[in-house]
Amino acid sequence: MDNSSELRQRILALVQAFYEAEHAAAPFVPGESEVPISGRVFDAAELLNLVDASLDFWLTTGRYAEQFEREFAQIMGVRHAMLCNSGSSANLLALSALTSPKLEERQLQPGDEVITVAAGFPTTVNPIVQNNLVPVFLDIELGTYNVAIENLEAAISPQSKAIMIAHTLGNPFNLDAVMEVANRHNLWLIEDNCDAVGSLYHGRATGSFGHLSTVSFYPAHHITMGEGGCVLTSRPQLKKIVESFRDWGRDCWCAPGIANTCGKRFDWQLGDLPCGYDHKYIYSHVGYNLKLTDMQAAVGVAQLQKLPHFTELRQRNWQYLYNGLKPYEEFFVLPQATTHSQPSWFGFLLTVREDAPFSRQELVRYLDERRIATRL
């Protein structure tokens, strides 16, 4: 073992010791310890990977990102996973990709309509507006809190070109119905899967049904990198377009720090440019720079190993809350899983009935006084 390898092992051994000294789980004291809405769950593996990647000092996307993309795509049942810096950026990339001229007659044009829901996170809708498209809002149904399917067909117009809907709090929307409408009207489908990693529909992972899907790795979500997001697809053309928009809009598909993967970097004839113009510096889209660092991806690689256990715990915790609140159903509309689904729940959504003897504000205050966090 050379000196640098030995030093790396000594550093990582100290990181393990530091984790045990600094981050050991504190005992839970009912009534005193806070019950958070969400948050990071980690052990020494995440710290070890983070420091290991830091020692490489490869500050942009690198070996850990490549490993994560490969393993995550396999877990999700798709061909391609493209990391980016947030779930919101993933939504922006997914929708922007559909505006690419490379899609020819299926390219989204300014003024085209994108069907979405009226109650959801803003960055599901923001990319529609940012791309000069028109959001068409649909209501949701109580219980599943997903799109009210009976309104979907009526929302279709000659300008409809895409559907972009989230799986609310990990509960899959009715993919059978949405996909039937999308296929019949030749619409693009983007699944906002940011709240639903680990959820299944007909035994298949959500995020694998649409033309594109998106994921968030913010600390509140199912697995985390601190910040981070991902776009998923099984279509090679969409993969290349998403990567182009993510990486400044460039046409070259080489990984960061790598050149001439195609073996003919200086041999292309590209439009009216001089023959042999450097393909690595050709830009075919008005893109962004939304890449992830390898340090973040290193944390994600460790988190991936925990995903099955996290999913099991989320389902168990949801059932515990449901069983405890079931006797009080006269006061609450309790959440319910979509037919044919196995949600990896992101939260437990309660609706206070209009005739309940207390208000939503009173319930929130009651829980807050007992250090049980809530959010609207």
PDB file of C-alpha atoms in Angstrom, residues 77-352:
ATOM      1  CA  GLY A  77     -36.391   0.132 -13.824  1.00  0.00           C
ATOM      2  CA  VAL A  78     -35.298   2.649 -16.462  1.00  0.00           C
ATOM      3  CA  ARG A  79     -32.364   2.806 -18.863  1.00  0.00           C
ATOM      4  CA  HIS A  80     -30.983   6.220 -17.956  1.00  0.00           C
ATOM      5  CA  ALA A  81     -30.611   8.386 -14.846  1.00  0.00           C
ATOM      6  CA  MET A  82     -29.138  11.895 -15.144  1.00  0.00           C
ATOM      7  CA  LEU A  83     -28.133  13.605 -11.915  1.00  0.00           C
ATOM      8  CA  CYS A  84     -28.581  17.334 -11.403  1.00  0.00           C
ATOM      9  CA  ASN A  85     -28.446  19.792  -8.521  1.00  0.00           C
ATOM     10  CA  SER A  86     -32.067  19.646  -7.285  1.00  0.00           C
ATOM     11  CA  GLY A  87     -35.496  18.175  -7.870  1.00  0.00           C
ATOM     12  CA  SER A  88     -36.678  21.582  -9.056  1.00  0.00           C
ATOM     13  CA  SER A  89     -33.862  21.609 -11.618  1.00  0.00           C
ATOM     14  CA  ALA A  90     -34.881  18.087 -12.636  1.00  0.00           C
ATOM     15  CA  ASN A  91     -38.389  19.368 -13.381  1.00  0.00           C
ATOM     16  CA  LEU A  92     -36.936  22.270 -15.363  1.00  0.00           C
ATOM     17  CA  LEU A  93     -34.689  19.937 -17.364  1.00  0.00           C
ATOM     18  CA  ALA A  94     -37.448  17.414 -18.079  1.00  0.00           C
ATOM     19  CA  LEU A  95     -39.853  19.998 -19.448  1.00  0.00           C
ATOM     20  CA  SER A  96     -37.177  22.034 -21.223  1.00  0.00           C
ATOM     21  CA  ALA A  97     -36.047  18.868 -23.011  1.00  0.00           C
ATOM     22  CA  LEU A  98     -39.454  18.663 -24.670  1.00  0.00           C
ATOM     23  CA  THR A  99     -38.872  22.078 -26.275  1.00  0.00           C
ATOM     24  CA  SER A 100     -35.834  20.782 -28.193  1.00  0.00           C
ATOM     25  CA  PRO A 101     -35.909  21.188 -31.997  1.00  0.00           C
ATOM     26  CA  LYS A 102     -34.430  17.693 -32.152  1.00  0.00           C
ATOM     27  CA  LEU A 103     -37.935  16.366 -31.367  1.00  0.00           C
ATOM     28  CA  GLU A 104     -39.178  17.835 -34.669  1.00  0.00           C
ATOM     29  CA  GLU A 105     -43.003  17.722 -34.875  1.00  0.00           C
ATOM     30  CA  ARG A 106     -43.292  16.746 -31.197  1.00  0.00           C
ATOM     31  CA  GLN A 107     -41.323  19.768 -29.989  1.00  0.00           C
ATOM     32  CA  LEU A 108     -43.282  21.886 -27.505  1.00  0.00           C
ATOM     33  CA  GLN A 109     -43.856  25.423 -28.778  1.00  0.00           C
ATOM     34  CA  PRO A 110     -44.677  28.630 -26.854  1.00  0.00           C
ATOM     35  CA  GLY A 111     -48.389  28.675 -26.120  1.00  0.00           C
ATOM     36  CA  ASP A 112     -48.767  24.893 -26.012  1.00  0.00           C
ATOM     37  CA  GLU A 113     -50.713  23.600 -23.021  1.00  0.00           C
ATOM     38  CA  VAL A 114     -49.391  21.351 -20.265  1.00  0.00           C
ATOM     39  CA  ILE A 115     -51.935  19.696 -17.970  1.00  0.00           C
ATOM     40  CA  THR A 116     -51.057  19.702 -14.274  1.00  0.00           C
ATOM     41  CA  VAL A 117     -52.748  19.916 -10.866  1.00  0.00           C
ATOM     42  CA  ALA A 118     -53.846  23.024  -8.991  1.00  0.00           C
ATOM     43  CA  ALA A 119     -52.613  21.822  -5.581  1.00  0.00           C
ATOM     44  CA  GLY A 120     -48.957  20.870  -5.508  1.00  0.00           C
ATOM     45  CA  PHE A 121     -45.395  22.098  -5.178  1.00  0.00           C
ATOM     46  CA  PRO A 122     -44.630  25.239  -7.228  1.00  0.00           C
ATOM     47  CA  THR A 123     -41.674  23.819  -9.130  1.00  0.00           C
ATOM     48  CA  THR A 124     -43.927  21.275 -10.808  1.00  0.00           C
ATOM     49  CA  VAL A 125     -45.651  24.255 -12.428  1.00  0.00           C
ATOM     50  CA  ASN A 126     -42.812  26.800 -12.683  1.00  0.00           C
ATOM     51  CA  PRO A 127     -41.038  25.133 -15.651  1.00  0.00           C
ATOM     52  CA  ILE A 128     -44.266  25.290 -17.639  1.00  0.00           C
ATOM     53  CA  VAL A 129     -44.358  29.064 -17.232  1.00  0.00           C
ATOM     54  CA  GLN A 130     -40.583  29.441 -17.634  1.00  0.00           C
ATOM     55  CA  ASN A 131     -40.791  27.749 -21.043  1.00  0.00           C
ATOM     56  CA  ASN A 132     -43.621  30.051 -22.207  1.00  0.00           C
ATOM     57  CA  LEU A 133     -46.135  27.220 -22.061  1.00  0.00           C
ATOM     58  CA  VAL A 134     -49.642  27.374 -20.603  1.00  0.00           C
ATOM     59  CA  PRO A 135     -50.505  25.382 -17.460  1.00  0.00           C
ATOM     60  CA  VAL A 136     -53.988  23.862 -17.435  1.00  0.00           C
ATOM     61  CA  PHE A 137     -54.922  23.220 -13.824  1.00  0.00           C
ATOM     62  CA  LEU A 138     -57.002  20.276 -12.623  1.00  0.00           C
ATOM     63  CA  ASP A 139     -58.492  19.770  -9.177  1.00  0.00           C
ATOM     64  CA  ILE A 140     -57.535  16.929  -6.856  1.00  0.00           C
ATOM     65  CA  GLU A 141     -59.659  14.407  -4.984  1.00  0.00           C
ATOM     66  CA  LEU A 142     -59.773  14.102  -1.207  1.00  0.00           C
ATOM     67  CA  GLY A 143     -58.263  10.930   0.191  1.00  0.00           C
ATOM     68  CA  THR A 144     -55.639  10.220  -2.443  1.00  0.00           C
ATOM     69  CA  TYR A 145     -54.961  13.953  -2.986  1.00  0.00           C
ATOM     70  CA  ASN A 146     -54.072  13.166  -6.585  1.00  0.00           C
ATOM     71  CA  VAL A 147     -55.547  14.472  -9.821  1.00  0.00           C
ATOM     72  CA  ALA A 148     -59.305  14.009 -10.167  1.00  0.00           C
ATOM     73  CA  ILE A 149     -59.331  11.715 -13.187  1.00  0.00           C
ATOM     74  CA  GLU A 150     -62.908  12.527 -14.171  1.00  0.00           C
ATOM     75  CA  ASN A 151     -61.750  16.040 -15.145  1.00  0.00           C
ATOM     76  CA  LEU A 152     -58.782  14.961 -17.257  1.00  0.00           C
ATOM     77  CA  GLU A 153     -60.511  14.324 -20.584  1.00  0.00           C
ATOM     78  CA  ALA A 154     -62.353  17.639 -20.420  1.00  0.00           C
ATOM     79  CA  ALA A 155     -59.015  19.460 -20.056  1.00  0.00           C
ATOM     80  CA  ILE A 156     -57.760  18.232 -23.445  1.00  0.00           C
ATOM     81  CA  SER A 157     -57.717  20.794 -26.250  1.00  0.00           C
ATOM     82  CA  PRO A 158     -55.982  21.069 -29.652  1.00  0.00           C
ATOM     83  CA  GLN A 159     -53.183  22.935 -27.832  1.00  0.00           C
ATOM     84  CA  SER A 160     -52.611  20.138 -25.275  1.00  0.00           C
ATOM     85  CA  LYS A 161     -49.156  18.652 -25.725  1.00  0.00           C
ATOM     86  CA  ALA A 162     -48.055  17.262 -22.343  1.00  0.00           C
ATOM     87  CA  ILE A 163     -49.119  16.140 -18.877  1.00  0.00           C
ATOM     88  CA  MET A 164     -46.898  16.887 -15.874  1.00  0.00           C
ATOM     89  CA  ILE A 165     -48.243  15.589 -12.548  1.00  0.00           C
ATOM     90  CA  ALA A 166     -46.709  14.660  -9.193  1.00  0.00           C
ATOM     91  CA  HIS A 167     -47.366  11.564  -7.098  1.00  0.00           C
ATOM     92  CA  THR A 168     -48.712  13.372  -4.048  1.00  0.00           C
ATOM     93  CA  LEU A 169     -46.802  12.624  -0.832  1.00  0.00           C
ATOM     94  CA  GLY A 170     -45.647   9.289  -2.242  1.00  0.00           C
ATOM     95  CA  ASN A 171     -49.135   8.153  -3.253  1.00  0.00           C
ATOM     96  CA  PRO A 172     -49.131   7.255  -6.982  1.00  0.00           C
ATOM     97  CA  PHE A 173     -51.708   8.961  -9.147  1.00  0.00           C
ATOM     98  CA  ASN A 174     -53.952   6.787 -11.321  1.00  0.00           C
ATOM     99  CA  LEU A 175     -51.338   5.911 -13.929  1.00  0.00           C
ATOM    100  CA  ASP A 176     -53.672   3.599 -15.845  1.00  0.00           C
ATOM    101  CA  ALA A 177     -56.097   6.419 -16.561  1.00  0.00           C
ATOM    102  CA  VAL A 178     -53.498   9.143 -17.119  1.00  0.00           C
ATOM    103  CA  MET A 179     -51.428   7.012 -19.497  1.00  0.00           C
ATOM    104  CA  GLU A 180     -54.519   5.976 -21.457  1.00  0.00           C
ATOM    105  CA  VAL A 181     -55.387   9.633 -22.068  1.00  0.00           C
ATOM    106  CA  ALA A 182     -51.762  10.548 -22.830  1.00  0.00           C
ATOM    107  CA  ASN A 183     -51.391   7.722 -25.340  1.00  0.00           C
ATOM    108  CA  ARG A 184     -54.726   8.353 -27.023  1.00  0.00           C
ATOM    109  CA  HIS A 185     -53.976  12.048 -27.529  1.00  0.00           C
ATOM    110  CA  ASN A 186     -50.252  11.593 -28.246  1.00  0.00           C
ATOM    111  CA  LEU A 187     -49.218  13.675 -25.218  1.00  0.00           C
ATOM    112  CA  TRP A 188     -45.879  13.664 -23.444  1.00  0.00           C
ATOM    113  CA  LEU A 189     -46.063  12.426 -19.837  1.00  0.00           C
ATOM    114  CA  ILE A 190     -43.688  13.667 -17.136  1.00  0.00           C
ATOM    115  CA  GLU A 191     -43.989  12.020 -13.715  1.00  0.00           C
ATOM    116  CA  ASP A 192     -42.883  14.304 -10.898  1.00  0.00           C
ATOM    117  CA  ASN A 193     -41.651  11.464  -8.684  1.00  0.00           C
ATOM    118  CA  CYS A 194     -39.894  13.710  -6.166  1.00  0.00           C
ATOM    119  CA  ASP A 195     -42.150  12.549  -3.307  1.00  0.00           C
ATOM    120  CA  ALA A 196     -42.445   8.918  -4.339  1.00  0.00           C
ATOM    121  CA  VAL A 197     -39.115   7.094  -4.637  1.00  0.00           C
ATOM    122  CA  GLY A 198     -39.834   3.491  -3.645  1.00  0.00           C
ATOM    123  CA  SER A 199     -43.548   3.644  -4.492  1.00  0.00           C
ATOM    124  CA  LEU A 200     -45.028   0.956  -6.744  1.00  0.00           C
ATOM    125  CA  TYR A 201     -47.979   0.873  -9.130  1.00  0.00           C
ATOM    126  CA  HIS A 202     -49.029  -2.570 -10.336  1.00  0.00           C
ATOM    127  CA  GLY A 203     -45.751  -3.725  -8.770  1.00  0.00           C
ATOM    128  CA  ARG A 204     -43.666  -1.388 -10.945  1.00  0.00           C
ATOM    129  CA  ALA A 205     -41.690   1.614  -9.704  1.00  0.00           C
ATOM    130  CA  THR A 206     -43.307   4.992 -10.115  1.00  0.00           C
ATOM    131  CA  GLY A 207     -41.011   7.107 -12.215  1.00  0.00           C
ATOM    132  CA  SER A 208     -40.720   4.369 -14.833  1.00  0.00           C
ATOM    133  CA  PHE A 209     -44.045   4.964 -16.614  1.00  0.00           C
ATOM    134  CA  GLY A 210     -43.700   8.406 -18.191  1.00  0.00           C
ATOM    135  CA  HIS A 211     -41.519   9.534 -21.064  1.00  0.00           C
ATOM    136  CA  LEU A 212     -39.542  11.360 -18.378  1.00  0.00           C
ATOM    137  CA  SER A 213     -39.658  11.461 -14.598  1.00  0.00           C
ATOM    138  CA  THR A 214     -37.973  13.497 -11.893  1.00  0.00           C
ATOM    139  CA  VAL A 215     -36.611  12.905  -8.392  1.00  0.00           C
ATOM    140  CA  SER A 216     -35.456  15.134  -5.522  1.00  0.00           C
ATOM    141  CA  PHE A 217     -32.714  14.335  -3.022  1.00  0.00           C
ATOM    142  CA  TYR A 218     -33.344  17.241  -0.643  1.00  0.00           C
ATOM    143  CA  PRO A 219     -32.993  16.183   3.046  1.00  0.00           C
ATOM    144  CA  ALA A 220     -36.773  15.955   3.426  1.00  0.00           C
ATOM    145  CA  HIS A 221     -37.067  13.300   0.735  1.00  0.00           C
ATOM    146  CA  HIS A 222     -36.774   9.515   0.683  1.00  0.00           C
ATOM    147  CA  ILE A 223     -33.010   9.558   0.246  1.00  0.00           C
ATOM    148  CA  THR A 224     -30.760  12.597   0.337  1.00  0.00           C
ATOM    149  CA  MET A 225     -27.555  14.108  -0.970  1.00  0.00           C
ATOM    150  CA  GLY A 226     -28.178  17.381   0.890  1.00  0.00           C
ATOM    151  CA  GLU A 227     -29.207  18.955  -2.384  1.00  0.00           C
ATOM    152  CA  GLY A 228     -29.645  17.044  -5.611  1.00  0.00           C
ATOM    153  CA  GLY A 229     -32.082  15.738  -8.166  1.00  0.00           C
ATOM    154  CA  CYS A 230     -32.352  13.343 -11.078  1.00  0.00           C
ATOM    155  CA  VAL A 231     -34.138  12.950 -14.408  1.00  0.00           C
ATOM    156  CA  LEU A 232     -35.085   9.432 -15.514  1.00  0.00           C
ATOM    157  CA  THR A 233     -35.938   8.127 -18.972  1.00  0.00           C
ATOM    158  CA  SER A 234     -35.639   4.986 -21.065  1.00  0.00           C
ATOM    159  CA  ARG A 235     -35.385   6.921 -24.335  1.00  0.00           C
ATOM    160  CA  PRO A 236     -31.810   7.499 -25.562  1.00  0.00           C
ATOM    161  CA  GLN A 237     -32.784  10.632 -27.487  1.00  0.00           C
ATOM    162  CA  LEU A 238     -34.350  12.240 -24.413  1.00  0.00           C
ATOM    163  CA  LYS A 239     -31.290  11.282 -22.346  1.00  0.00           C
ATOM    164  CA  LYS A 240     -28.989  13.179 -24.711  1.00  0.00           C
ATOM    165  CA  ILE A 241     -31.295  16.193 -24.794  1.00  0.00           C
ATOM    166  CA  VAL A 242     -31.598  16.348 -20.987  1.00  0.00           C
ATOM    167  CA  GLU A 243     -27.824  16.101 -20.612  1.00  0.00           C
ATOM    168  CA  SER A 244     -27.399  18.868 -23.177  1.00  0.00           C
ATOM    169  CA  PHE A 245     -29.737  21.226 -21.302  1.00  0.00           C
ATOM    170  CA  ARG A 246     -28.035  20.306 -18.005  1.00  0.00           C
ATOM    171  CA  ASP A 247     -24.511  20.863 -19.373  1.00  0.00           C
ATOM    172  CA  TRP A 248     -24.709  24.412 -20.813  1.00  0.00           C
ATOM    173  CA  GLY A 249     -26.659  23.240 -23.895  1.00  0.00           C
ATOM    174  CA  ARG A 250     -23.634  21.595 -25.443  1.00  0.00           C
ATOM    175  CA  ASP A 251     -23.903  19.058 -28.238  1.00  0.00           C
ATOM    176  CA  CYS A 252     -20.990  16.875 -27.096  1.00  0.00           C
ATOM    177  CA  TRP A 253     -21.867  13.878 -24.943  1.00  0.00           C
ATOM    178  CA  CYS A 254     -18.461  13.378 -23.282  1.00  0.00           C
ATOM    179  CA  ALA A 255     -18.472  13.272 -19.480  1.00  0.00           C
ATOM    180  CA  PRO A 256     -16.951  16.267 -17.641  1.00  0.00           C
ATOM    181  CA  GLY A 257     -13.169  16.182 -17.859  1.00  0.00           C
ATOM    182  CA  ILE A 258     -13.268  13.657 -20.719  1.00  0.00           C
ATOM    183  CA  ALA A 259     -12.723  14.487 -24.385  1.00  0.00           C
ATOM    184  CA  ASN A 260     -13.034  12.786 -27.778  1.00  0.00           C
ATOM    185  CA  THR A 261     -15.175   9.833 -26.664  1.00  0.00           C
ATOM    186  CA  CYS A 262     -16.492   9.580 -30.223  1.00  0.00           C
ATOM    187  CA  GLY A 263     -12.966   9.492 -31.680  1.00  0.00           C
ATOM    188  CA  LYS A 264     -13.767  12.211 -34.212  1.00  0.00           C
ATOM    189  CA  ARG A 265     -13.946  15.390 -32.146  1.00  0.00           C
ATOM    190  CA  PHE A 266     -12.376  17.467 -34.939  1.00  0.00           C
ATOM    191  CA  ASP A 267     -13.913  15.632 -37.908  1.00  0.00           C
ATOM    192  CA  TRP A 268     -17.557  16.791 -37.784  1.00  0.00           C
ATOM    193  CA  GLN A 269     -19.304  18.926 -40.345  1.00  0.00           C
ATOM    194  CA  LEU A 270     -21.782  20.847 -38.203  1.00  0.00           C
ATOM    195  CA  GLY A 271     -24.165  23.117 -40.089  1.00  0.00           C
ATOM    196  CA  ASP A 272     -22.406  26.108 -41.595  1.00  0.00           C
ATOM    197  CA  LEU A 273     -19.444  25.924 -39.224  1.00  0.00           C
ATOM    198  CA  PRO A 274     -15.998  25.224 -40.693  1.00  0.00           C
ATOM    199  CA  CYS A 275     -15.335  21.511 -41.190  1.00  0.00           C
ATOM    200  CA  GLY A 276     -13.587  20.093 -38.149  1.00  0.00           C
ATOM    201  CA  TYR A 277     -14.894  22.714 -35.704  1.00  0.00           C
ATOM    202  CA  ASP A 278     -14.342  21.407 -32.152  1.00  0.00           C
ATOM    203  CA  HIS A 279     -17.492  19.395 -31.323  1.00  0.00           C
ATOM    204  CA  LYS A 280     -16.843  19.681 -27.572  1.00  0.00           C
ATOM    205  CA  TYR A 281     -17.629  23.387 -27.849  1.00  0.00           C
ATOM    206  CA  ILE A 282     -20.750  23.239 -29.988  1.00  0.00           C
ATOM    207  CA  TYR A 283     -23.980  24.255 -28.204  1.00  0.00           C
ATOM    208  CA  SER A 284     -27.274  23.115 -29.704  1.00  0.00           C
ATOM    209  CA  HIS A 285     -29.629  24.321 -26.944  1.00  0.00           C
ATOM    210  CA  VAL A 286     -29.993  27.386 -24.742  1.00  0.00           C
ATOM    211  CA  GLY A 287     -29.072  25.379 -21.670  1.00  0.00           C
ATOM    212  CA  TYR A 288     -28.032  25.688 -18.047  1.00  0.00           C
ATOM    213  CA  ASN A 289     -25.292  24.463 -15.740  1.00  0.00           C
ATOM    214  CA  LEU A 290     -27.143  22.188 -13.320  1.00  0.00           C
ATOM    215  CA  LYS A 291     -24.633  19.436 -12.621  1.00  0.00           C
ATOM    216  CA  LEU A 292     -24.106  17.795  -9.236  1.00  0.00           C
ATOM    217  CA  THR A 293     -20.803  17.544  -7.364  1.00  0.00           C
ATOM    218  CA  ASP A 294     -19.236  14.141  -6.818  1.00  0.00           C
ATOM    219  CA  MET A 295     -19.234  14.708  -3.041  1.00  0.00           C
ATOM    220  CA  GLN A 296     -23.027  14.871  -3.084  1.00  0.00           C
ATOM    221  CA  ALA A 297     -23.270  11.794  -5.293  1.00  0.00           C
ATOM    222  CA  ALA A 298     -21.015   9.929  -2.843  1.00  0.00           C
ATOM    223  CA  VAL A 299     -23.572  10.528  -0.092  1.00  0.00           C
ATOM    224  CA  GLY A 300     -26.291   9.299  -2.449  1.00  0.00           C
ATOM    225  CA  VAL A 301     -24.454   6.045  -3.171  1.00  0.00           C
ATOM    226  CA  ALA A 302     -24.511   5.230   0.553  1.00  0.00           C
ATOM    227  CA  GLN A 303     -28.169   6.264   0.842  1.00  0.00           C
ATOM    228  CA  LEU A 304     -29.189   3.949  -2.004  1.00  0.00           C
ATOM    229  CA  GLN A 305     -28.222   0.936   0.094  1.00  0.00           C
ATOM    230  CA  LYS A 306     -30.738   2.050   2.720  1.00  0.00           C
ATOM    231  CA  LEU A 307     -33.662   2.717   0.369  1.00  0.00           C
ATOM    232  CA  PRO A 308     -35.449  -0.654   0.834  1.00  0.00           C
ATOM    233  CA  HIS A 309     -35.292  -0.272   4.624  1.00  0.00           C
ATOM    234  CA  PHE A 310     -36.401   3.362   4.449  1.00  0.00           C
ATOM    235  CA  THR A 311     -39.391   2.333   2.321  1.00  0.00           C
ATOM    236  CA  GLU A 312     -40.353  -0.375   4.797  1.00  0.00           C
ATOM    237  CA  LEU A 313     -40.157   2.063   7.717  1.00  0.00           C
ATOM    238  CA  ARG A 314     -42.209   4.712   5.910  1.00  0.00           C
ATOM    239  CA  GLN A 315     -44.963   2.193   5.210  1.00  0.00           C
ATOM    240  CA  ARG A 316     -44.894   0.917   8.786  1.00  0.00           C
ATOM    241  CA  ASN A 317     -45.000   4.417  10.280  1.00  0.00           C
ATOM    242  CA  TRP A 318     -47.857   5.436   7.999  1.00  0.00           C
ATOM    243  CA  GLN A 319     -49.871   2.372   9.043  1.00  0.00           C
ATOM    244  CA  TYR A 320     -49.188   3.112  12.711  1.00  0.00           C
ATOM    245  CA  LEU A 321     -50.581   6.638  12.327  1.00  0.00           C
ATOM    246  CA  TYR A 322     -53.549   5.406  10.300  1.00  0.00           C
ATOM    247  CA  ASN A 323     -54.474   2.787  12.889  1.00  0.00           C
ATOM    248  CA  GLY A 324     -54.192   5.352  15.673  1.00  0.00           C
ATOM    249  CA  LEU A 325     -56.382   7.917  13.926  1.00  0.00           C
ATOM    250  CA  LYS A 326     -58.956   5.530  12.468  1.00  0.00           C
ATOM    251  CA  PRO A 327     -61.222   5.767  15.555  1.00  0.00           C
ATOM    252  CA  TYR A 328     -61.450   9.537  14.957  1.00  0.00           C
ATOM    253  CA  GLU A 329     -62.491   9.337  11.326  1.00  0.00           C
ATOM    254  CA  GLU A 330     -65.625  11.330  12.117  1.00  0.00           C
ATOM    255  CA  PHE A 331     -63.313  14.336  12.545  1.00  0.00           C
ATOM    256  CA  PHE A 332     -60.798  13.649   9.755  1.00  0.00           C
ATOM    257  CA  VAL A 333     -60.627  12.641   6.118  1.00  0.00           C
ATOM    258  CA  LEU A 334     -57.898  10.014   6.342  1.00  0.00           C
ATOM    259  CA  PRO A 335     -55.487   9.434   3.451  1.00  0.00           C
ATOM    260  CA  GLN A 336     -55.959   6.393   1.259  1.00  0.00           C
ATOM    261  CA  ALA A 337     -53.658   4.627  -1.166  1.00  0.00           C
ATOM    262  CA  THR A 338     -54.528   4.718  -4.854  1.00  0.00           C
ATOM    263  CA  THR A 339     -55.925   1.431  -6.184  1.00  0.00           C
ATOM    264  CA  HIS A 340     -53.175  -0.943  -7.418  1.00  0.00           C
ATOM    265  CA  SER A 341     -50.479   1.029  -5.562  1.00  0.00           C
ATOM    266  CA  GLN A 342     -47.969   0.408  -2.782  1.00  0.00           C
ATOM    267  CA  PRO A 343     -46.920   3.893  -1.693  1.00  0.00           C
ATOM    268  CA  SER A 344     -43.611   4.764  -0.109  1.00  0.00           C
ATOM    269  CA  TRP A 345     -45.281   7.484   1.910  1.00  0.00           C
ATOM    270  CA  PHE A 346     -43.679  10.914   2.099  1.00  0.00           C
ATOM    271  CA  GLY A 347     -46.105  12.148   4.726  1.00  0.00           C
ATOM    272  CA  PHE A 348     -49.443  11.579   6.435  1.00  0.00           C
ATOM    273  CA  LEU A 349     -52.019  14.054   5.162  1.00  0.00           C
ATOM    274  CA  LEU A 350     -55.010  14.903   7.348  1.00  0.00           C
ATOM    275  CA  THR A 351     -58.038  16.948   6.335  1.00  0.00           C
ATOM    276  CA  VAL A 352     -60.137  18.296   9.214  1.00  0.00           C
TER     277      VAL A 352
END
